[in-house]
mmCIF file with all atom_site columns, C-alpha atoms in Angstrom:
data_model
loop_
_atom_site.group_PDB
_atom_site.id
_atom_site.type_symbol
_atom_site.label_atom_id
_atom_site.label_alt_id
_atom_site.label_comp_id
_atom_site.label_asym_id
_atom_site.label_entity_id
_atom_site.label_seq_id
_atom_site.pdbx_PDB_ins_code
_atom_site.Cartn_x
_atom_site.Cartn_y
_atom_site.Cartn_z
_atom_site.occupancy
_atom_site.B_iso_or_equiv
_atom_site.pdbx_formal_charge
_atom_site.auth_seq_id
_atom_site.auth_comp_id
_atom_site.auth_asym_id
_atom_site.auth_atom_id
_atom_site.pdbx_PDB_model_num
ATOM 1  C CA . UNK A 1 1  ? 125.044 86.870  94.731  1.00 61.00 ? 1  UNK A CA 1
ATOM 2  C CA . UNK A 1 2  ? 125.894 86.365  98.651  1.00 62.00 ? 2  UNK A CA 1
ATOM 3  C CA . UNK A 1 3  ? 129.647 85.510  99.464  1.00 67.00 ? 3  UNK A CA 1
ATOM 4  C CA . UNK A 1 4  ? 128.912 85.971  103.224 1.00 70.00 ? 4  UNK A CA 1
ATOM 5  C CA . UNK A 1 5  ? 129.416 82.930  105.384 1.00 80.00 ? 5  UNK A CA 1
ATOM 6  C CA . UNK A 1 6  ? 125.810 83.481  106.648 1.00 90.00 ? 6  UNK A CA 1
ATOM 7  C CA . UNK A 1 7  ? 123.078 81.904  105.104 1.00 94.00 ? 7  UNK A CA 1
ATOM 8  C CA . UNK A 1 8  ? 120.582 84.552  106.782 1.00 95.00 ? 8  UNK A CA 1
ATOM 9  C CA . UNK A 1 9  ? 122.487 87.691  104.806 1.00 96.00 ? 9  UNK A CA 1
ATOM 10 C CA . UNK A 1 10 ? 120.036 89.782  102.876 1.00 95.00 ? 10 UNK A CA 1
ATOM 11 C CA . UNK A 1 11 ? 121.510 92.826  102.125 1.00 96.00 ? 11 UNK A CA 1
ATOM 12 C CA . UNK A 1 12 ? 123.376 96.060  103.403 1.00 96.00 ? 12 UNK A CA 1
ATOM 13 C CA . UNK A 1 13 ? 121.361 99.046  104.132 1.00 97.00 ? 13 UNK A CA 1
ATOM 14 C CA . UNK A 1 14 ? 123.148 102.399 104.019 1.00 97.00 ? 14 UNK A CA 1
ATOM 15 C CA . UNK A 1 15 ? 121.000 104.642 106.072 1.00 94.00 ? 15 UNK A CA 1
ATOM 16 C CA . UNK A 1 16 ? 121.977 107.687 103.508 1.00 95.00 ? 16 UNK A CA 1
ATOM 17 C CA . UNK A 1 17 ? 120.238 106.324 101.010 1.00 96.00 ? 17 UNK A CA 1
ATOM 18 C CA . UNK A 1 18 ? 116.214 106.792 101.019 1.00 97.00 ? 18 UNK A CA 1
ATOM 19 C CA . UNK A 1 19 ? 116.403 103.265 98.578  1.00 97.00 ? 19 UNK A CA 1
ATOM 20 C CA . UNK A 1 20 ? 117.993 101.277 101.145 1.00 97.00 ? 20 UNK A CA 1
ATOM 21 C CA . UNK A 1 21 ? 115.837 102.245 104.200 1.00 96.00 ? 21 UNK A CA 1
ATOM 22 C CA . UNK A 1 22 ? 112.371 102.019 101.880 1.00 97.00 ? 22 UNK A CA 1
ATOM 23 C CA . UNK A 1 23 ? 114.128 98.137  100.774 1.00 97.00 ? 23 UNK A CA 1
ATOM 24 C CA . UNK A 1 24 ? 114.501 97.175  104.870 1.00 97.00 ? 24 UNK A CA 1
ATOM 25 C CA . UNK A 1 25 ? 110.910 98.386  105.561 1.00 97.00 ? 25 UNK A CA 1
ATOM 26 C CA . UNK A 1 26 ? 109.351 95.809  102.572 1.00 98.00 ? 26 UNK A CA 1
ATOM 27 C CA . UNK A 1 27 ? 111.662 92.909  104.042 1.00 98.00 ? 27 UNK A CA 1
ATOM 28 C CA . UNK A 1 28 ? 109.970 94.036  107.826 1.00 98.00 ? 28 UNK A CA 1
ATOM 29 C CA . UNK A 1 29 ? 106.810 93.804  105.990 1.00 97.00 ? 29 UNK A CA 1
ATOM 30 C CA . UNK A 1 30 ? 107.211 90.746  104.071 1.00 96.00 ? 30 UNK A CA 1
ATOM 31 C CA . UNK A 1 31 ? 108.869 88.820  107.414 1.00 96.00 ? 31 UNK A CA 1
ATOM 32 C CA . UNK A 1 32 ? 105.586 90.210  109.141 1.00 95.00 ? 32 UNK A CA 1
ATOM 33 C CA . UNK A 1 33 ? 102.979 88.683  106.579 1.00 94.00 ? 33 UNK A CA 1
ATOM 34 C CA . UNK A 1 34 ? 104.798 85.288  106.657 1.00 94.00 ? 34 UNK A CA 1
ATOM 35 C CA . UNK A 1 35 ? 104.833 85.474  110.056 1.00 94.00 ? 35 UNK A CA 1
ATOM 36 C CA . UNK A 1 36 ? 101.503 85.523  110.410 1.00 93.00 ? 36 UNK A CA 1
ATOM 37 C CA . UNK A 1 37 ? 100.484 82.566  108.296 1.00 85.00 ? 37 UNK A CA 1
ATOM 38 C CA . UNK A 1 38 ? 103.164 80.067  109.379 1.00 77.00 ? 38 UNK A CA 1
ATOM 39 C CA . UNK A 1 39 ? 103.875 78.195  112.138 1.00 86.00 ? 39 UNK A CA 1
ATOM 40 C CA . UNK A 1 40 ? 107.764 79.297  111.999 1.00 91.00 ? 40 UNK A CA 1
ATOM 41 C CA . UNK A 1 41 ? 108.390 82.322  113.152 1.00 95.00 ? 41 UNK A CA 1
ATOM 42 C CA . UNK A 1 42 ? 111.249 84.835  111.653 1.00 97.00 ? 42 UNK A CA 1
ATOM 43 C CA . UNK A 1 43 ? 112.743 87.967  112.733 1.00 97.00 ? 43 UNK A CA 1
ATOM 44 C CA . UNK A 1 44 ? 114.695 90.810  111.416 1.00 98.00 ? 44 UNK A CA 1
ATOM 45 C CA . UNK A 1 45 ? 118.139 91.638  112.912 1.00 97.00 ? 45 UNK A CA 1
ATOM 46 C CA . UNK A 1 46 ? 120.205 94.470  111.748 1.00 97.00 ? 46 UNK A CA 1
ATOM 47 C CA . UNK A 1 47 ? 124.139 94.383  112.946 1.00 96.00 ? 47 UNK A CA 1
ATOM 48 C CA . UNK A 1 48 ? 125.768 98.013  112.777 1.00 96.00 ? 48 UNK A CA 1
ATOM 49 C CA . UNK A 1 49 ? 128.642 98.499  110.820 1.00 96.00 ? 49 UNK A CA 1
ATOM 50 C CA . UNK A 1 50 ? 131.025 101.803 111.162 1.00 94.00 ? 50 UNK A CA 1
ATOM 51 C CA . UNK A 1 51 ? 133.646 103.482 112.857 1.00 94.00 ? 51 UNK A CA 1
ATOM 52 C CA . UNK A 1 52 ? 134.026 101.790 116.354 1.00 95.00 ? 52 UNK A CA 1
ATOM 53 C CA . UNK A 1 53 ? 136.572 103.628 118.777 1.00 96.00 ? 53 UNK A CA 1
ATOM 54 C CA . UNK A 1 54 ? 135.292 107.364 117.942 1.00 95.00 ? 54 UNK A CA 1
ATOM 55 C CA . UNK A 1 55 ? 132.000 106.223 119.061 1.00 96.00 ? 55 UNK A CA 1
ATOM 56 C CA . UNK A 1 56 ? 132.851 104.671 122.069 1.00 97.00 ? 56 UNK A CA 1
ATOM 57 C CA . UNK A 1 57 ? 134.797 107.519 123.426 1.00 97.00 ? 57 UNK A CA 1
ATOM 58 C CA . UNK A 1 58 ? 132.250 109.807 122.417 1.00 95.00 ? 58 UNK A CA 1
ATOM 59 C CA . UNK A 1 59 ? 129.887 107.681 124.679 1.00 96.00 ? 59 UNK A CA 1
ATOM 60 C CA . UNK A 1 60 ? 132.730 108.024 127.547 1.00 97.00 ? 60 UNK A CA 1
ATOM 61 C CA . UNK A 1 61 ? 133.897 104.416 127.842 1.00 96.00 ? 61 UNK A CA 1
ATOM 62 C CA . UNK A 1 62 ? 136.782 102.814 126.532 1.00 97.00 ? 62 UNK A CA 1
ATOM 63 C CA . UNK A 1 63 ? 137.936 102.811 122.914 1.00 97.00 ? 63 UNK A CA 1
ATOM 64 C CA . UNK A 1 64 ? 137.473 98.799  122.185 1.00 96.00 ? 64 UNK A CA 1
ATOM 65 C CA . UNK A 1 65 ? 134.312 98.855  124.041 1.00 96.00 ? 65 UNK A CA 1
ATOM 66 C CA . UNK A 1 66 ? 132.229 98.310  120.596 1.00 96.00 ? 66 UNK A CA 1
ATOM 67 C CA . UNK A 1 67 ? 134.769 95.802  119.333 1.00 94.00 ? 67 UNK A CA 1
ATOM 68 C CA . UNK A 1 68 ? 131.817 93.019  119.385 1.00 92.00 ? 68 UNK A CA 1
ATOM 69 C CA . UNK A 1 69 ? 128.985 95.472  118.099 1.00 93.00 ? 69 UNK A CA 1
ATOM 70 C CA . UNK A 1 70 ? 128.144 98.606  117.664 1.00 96.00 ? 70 UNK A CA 1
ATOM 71 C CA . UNK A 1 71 ? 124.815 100.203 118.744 1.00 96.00 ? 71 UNK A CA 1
ATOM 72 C CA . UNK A 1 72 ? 122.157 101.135 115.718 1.00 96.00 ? 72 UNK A CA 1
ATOM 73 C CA . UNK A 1 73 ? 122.696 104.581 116.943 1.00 95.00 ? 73 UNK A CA 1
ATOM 74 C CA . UNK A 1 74 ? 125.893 104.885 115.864 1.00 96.00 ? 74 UNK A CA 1
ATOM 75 C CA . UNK A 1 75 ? 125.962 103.025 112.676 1.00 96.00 ? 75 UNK A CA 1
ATOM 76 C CA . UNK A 1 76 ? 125.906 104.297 109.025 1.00 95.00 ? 76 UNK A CA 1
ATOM 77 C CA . UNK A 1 77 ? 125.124 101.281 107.436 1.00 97.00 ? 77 UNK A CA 1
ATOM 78 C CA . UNK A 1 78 ? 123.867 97.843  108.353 1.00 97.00 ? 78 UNK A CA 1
ATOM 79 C CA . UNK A 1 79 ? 123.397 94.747  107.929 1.00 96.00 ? 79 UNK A CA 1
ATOM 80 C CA . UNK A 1 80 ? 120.428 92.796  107.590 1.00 97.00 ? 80 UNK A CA 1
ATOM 81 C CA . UNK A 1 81 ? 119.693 89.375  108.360 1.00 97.00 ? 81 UNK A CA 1
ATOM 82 C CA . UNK A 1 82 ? 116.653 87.025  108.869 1.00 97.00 ? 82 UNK A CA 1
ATOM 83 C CA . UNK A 1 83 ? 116.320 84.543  111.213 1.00 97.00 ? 83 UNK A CA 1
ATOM 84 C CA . UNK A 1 84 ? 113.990 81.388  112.598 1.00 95.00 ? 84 UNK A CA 1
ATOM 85 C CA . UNK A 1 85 ? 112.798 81.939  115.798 1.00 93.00 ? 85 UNK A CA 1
ATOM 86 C CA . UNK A 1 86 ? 113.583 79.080  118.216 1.00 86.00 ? 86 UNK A CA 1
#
């Protein structure tokens, strides 16, 4: 059941967890193959979730520079959406 305000919210992927990264490869697929039999369009967009301030000192800037996101690099989990193109 999805309690997220977002209607796009598919699931969490936790990068530690071979289950989870196999699960976000079949919904690339599956956005793929409807992508190419539609006239929408959809796309795959993951937000990274984790600990903000370590990593942006780490990268030398300043400690709320991440506040707004935080790069795939650094994330341990995230989260997966789907959206229409426009």
């Amino acid at each position: 059941m999805n309690t997220r305000k977002s209607k796009n919210y598919v699931m969490t992927v936790d990068y530690a967890c071979a289950g989870d990264v196999f699960e976000l490869e079949k919904i690339r697929k599956a956005v793929s193959i409807v992508n190419k039999g539609n006239g929408k369009k959809y796309y795959v967009k993951l937000q990274g979730r984790g600990p903000r301030t370590i990593k942006a000192i780490s990268d030398g800037l300043k400690p709320r520079a991440y506040d707004s996101y935080l790069p795939l690099r650094h994330a341990y989990t995230s989260d997966v959406y789907v959206y229409e193109r426009k």
